[in-house]
Amino acid sequence: MANDPIILAFDTSAAHVAVAVLRGDAVLASHAEPMARGQAEHLFPMIEQVLDAAGTPLNAVDRIGVGIGPGNFTGIRISVAAARGLALSLDRPAIGVSTFDAIRLEAPDVLAAVPAPRDMAHILRPGTDQAEMVPADTVPDAVLPPEAAQLAIAIARCAAQADPASAPAPAPMYLRPADAAPPRDAPPEIIP
């Protein structure tokens, strides 16, 4: 167990901040807080808190797992940017893990679903790799993501199983276009 890699994982793809530290199969520490806003300001303090609880310095982390969505656009960007920055600064691999992969970790053949706005759900049907958006009430038998702390643990376990040599840099998993629209007014003229 002492030679097992240490995995730091975190997720801000929904209304939460969740962090976990694993060594092999052992969960050294995990913590999650519900949070609709402010994930960017709370992510690194929570990472530090969880690493302290695990008795693990940041430079001892062997691999970083990060939730890439689907979910909240801003939340996904926060986690992915943090993971890529940590990976670069620590010279460690960062592995992006979709919420679908985290759901399917224990049961690979389930209909995985992630809640979406307006009573919709992002789903991934068994045997496919193309997600769909459907009304949530049309998939009552779908398996939803675990609570936030368990989601971070599942992300860490998926990252531990991944081959870092073949894993691309984490990138957001966006399944729908942004809700925001560009402004209609022309930008102001900048005078040198």
C-alpha atoms as one frame of an Amber mdcrd trajectory, in Angstrom:
protein
   0.000   0.000   0.000   2.854   2.416   0.731   3.959   2.117  -2.928   0.469
   2.660  -4.345   0.093   5.937  -6.227  -1.579   8.850  -4.486  -4.481  10.255
  -6.477  -5.918  13.722  -5.892  -9.351  14.160  -7.468 -11.835  16.992  -7.506
 -15.051  18.077  -9.161 -16.995  21.330  -9.503 -19.252  20.342 -12.413 -22.448
  20.779 -10.379 -23.490  22.924  -7.427 -20.690  21.611  -5.219 -16.970  21.445
  -4.588 -15.765  17.902  -3.932 -12.220  16.673  -3.270 -10.798  13.235  -2.478
  -7.343  11.762  -1.913  -6.777   8.041  -2.453  -3.804   5.753  -2.106  -4.533
   2.579  -4.001  -8.043   1.534  -2.951  -7.873   3.383   0.361  -9.661   6.713
   0.712  -7.264   8.833   2.761  -9.644  11.804   2.982 -12.564  13.359   1.171
 -14.806  16.347   1.621 -17.599  18.054  -0.293 -19.677  21.153   0.195 -22.799
  22.192  -1.685 -22.108  25.458  -3.463 -24.058  27.155  -6.235 -21.446  29.922
  -6.607 -17.912  30.506  -5.443 -16.323  27.197  -6.450 -13.231  28.958  -7.801
 -12.566  30.650  -4.469 -13.153  27.470  -2.448 -11.506  24.771  -4.571  -7.859
  25.281  -3.618  -8.525  25.828   0.104 -10.541  22.592   0.083  -7.764  20.755
  -1.770  -5.342  21.944   0.899  -7.749  20.920   3.688  -8.251  17.415   2.254
  -4.533  16.895   1.610  -3.835  17.958   5.230  -6.483  15.531   6.503  -4.859
  12.796   4.393  -1.418  13.655   5.771  -0.187  14.115   2.207   1.743  17.088
   0.847   0.758  18.315  -2.600   4.133  17.342  -4.083   3.489  13.705  -3.052
   0.490  13.443  -5.396   1.222  11.047  -8.263  -1.825  11.726 -10.429  -4.716
  14.194 -10.629  -8.248  13.183 -11.533 -10.756  15.842 -12.502 -14.455  15.828
 -13.266 -15.010  17.118 -16.813 -18.808  17.097 -16.830 -21.334  17.205 -18.203
 -22.625  19.955 -15.963 -22.256  23.624 -15.211 -20.137  25.417 -17.832 -18.277
  27.624 -15.367 -17.828  24.844 -12.825 -16.328  22.509 -15.399 -13.886  25.176
 -16.568 -12.818  25.843 -12.973 -11.894  22.208 -12.305 -10.296  21.565 -15.666
  -8.161  24.715 -15.465  -7.120  23.871 -11.899  -6.183  20.305 -12.853  -4.199
  21.393 -15.887  -2.379  24.046 -13.870  -1.539  21.601 -11.071  -0.412  18.977
 -13.564   1.861  21.470 -15.256   3.326  22.860 -12.032   3.819  19.447 -10.400
   4.818  17.632 -13.609   2.180  14.976 -12.913  -0.473  13.548 -15.224  -4.010
  14.900 -15.053  -6.821  12.609 -16.136 -10.249  13.931 -17.119 -13.135  11.742
 -15.964 -16.707  12.262 -17.137 -19.547  11.942 -14.673 -20.818   9.112 -16.881
 -17.560   7.201 -16.336 -17.777   7.816 -12.592 -21.367   6.493 -12.533 -20.379
   3.435 -14.558 -17.314   2.621 -12.467 -19.203   0.058 -10.387 -21.858  -0.896
 -12.953 -20.603  -0.445 -16.527 -23.864  -1.422 -18.239 -26.269   1.021 -16.608
 -28.162   3.855 -18.218 -26.194   6.773 -16.740 -27.880  10.162 -16.342 -26.743
  13.591 -15.235 -29.440  16.133 -14.333 -29.617  19.143 -16.653 -31.565  22.407
 -16.459 -35.245  22.676 -17.367 -36.197  19.154 -16.204 -33.868  17.556 -18.733
 -31.148  14.926 -18.315 -27.942  14.115 -20.142 -27.910  10.353 -20.633 -25.471
   7.775 -21.878 -27.076   4.521 -22.925 -25.293   1.199 -22.328 -22.992   0.244
 -25.180 -22.793   3.761 -26.616 -20.375   6.633 -26.298 -22.678   9.385 -27.606
 -24.597  11.273 -24.914 -28.126  12.537 -25.477 -30.317  15.149 -23.812 -33.816
  13.938 -22.992 -36.662  14.928 -20.658 -35.703  13.611 -17.211 -39.062  11.929
 -16.673 -38.478   9.671 -19.709 -35.599   7.826 -18.019 -36.893   6.824 -14.570
 -34.574   3.792 -14.419 -31.400   5.810 -15.045 -28.569   5.828 -12.507 -27.730
   9.323 -11.289 -24.344  10.516 -10.023 -23.490   9.679  -6.419 -23.418  12.435
  -3.809 -20.518  14.853  -4.301 -17.881  13.306  -1.994 -18.536   9.854  -3.468
 -18.327  11.354  -6.956 -14.834  12.706  -6.194 -13.824   9.260  -4.916 -15.173
   7.620  -8.096 -13.274  10.169 -10.216 -10.076   9.292  -8.315 -10.654   5.573
  -8.896 -11.258   6.116 -12.614  -8.098   8.235 -12.836  -6.129   5.506 -11.048
  -7.241   2.963 -13.666  -6.443   5.193 -16.656  -3.239   4.991 -18.629  -1.690
   8.447 -18.260   0.493   7.902 -21.328  -2.546   7.668 -23.598  -4.881  10.053
 -21.757  -5.267  13.470 -23.375  -5.127  16.598 -21.248  -8.443  17.097 -19.447
 -10.977  19.044 -21.479 -14.531  20.097 -20.630 -17.348  17.824 -21.766 -19.993
  20.216 -23.054 -23.126  18.533 -24.357 -25.165  21.629 -25.159 -24.390  25.152
 -26.324 -23.923  27.934 -23.786 -27.024  29.734 -22.510 -25.313  33.118 -22.744
 -25.545  35.142 -25.926 -23.013  37.698 -27.129 -24.047  41.321 -26.708 -26.019
  42.874 -29.536 -24.334  46.252 -29.252 -21.077  46.874 -31.044 -18.079  47.079
 -28.722 -16.814  50.560 -27.925 -14.111  51.978 -30.131 -10.729  51.924 -28.432
  -8.765  55.093 -29.011  -4.979  54.689 -28.736
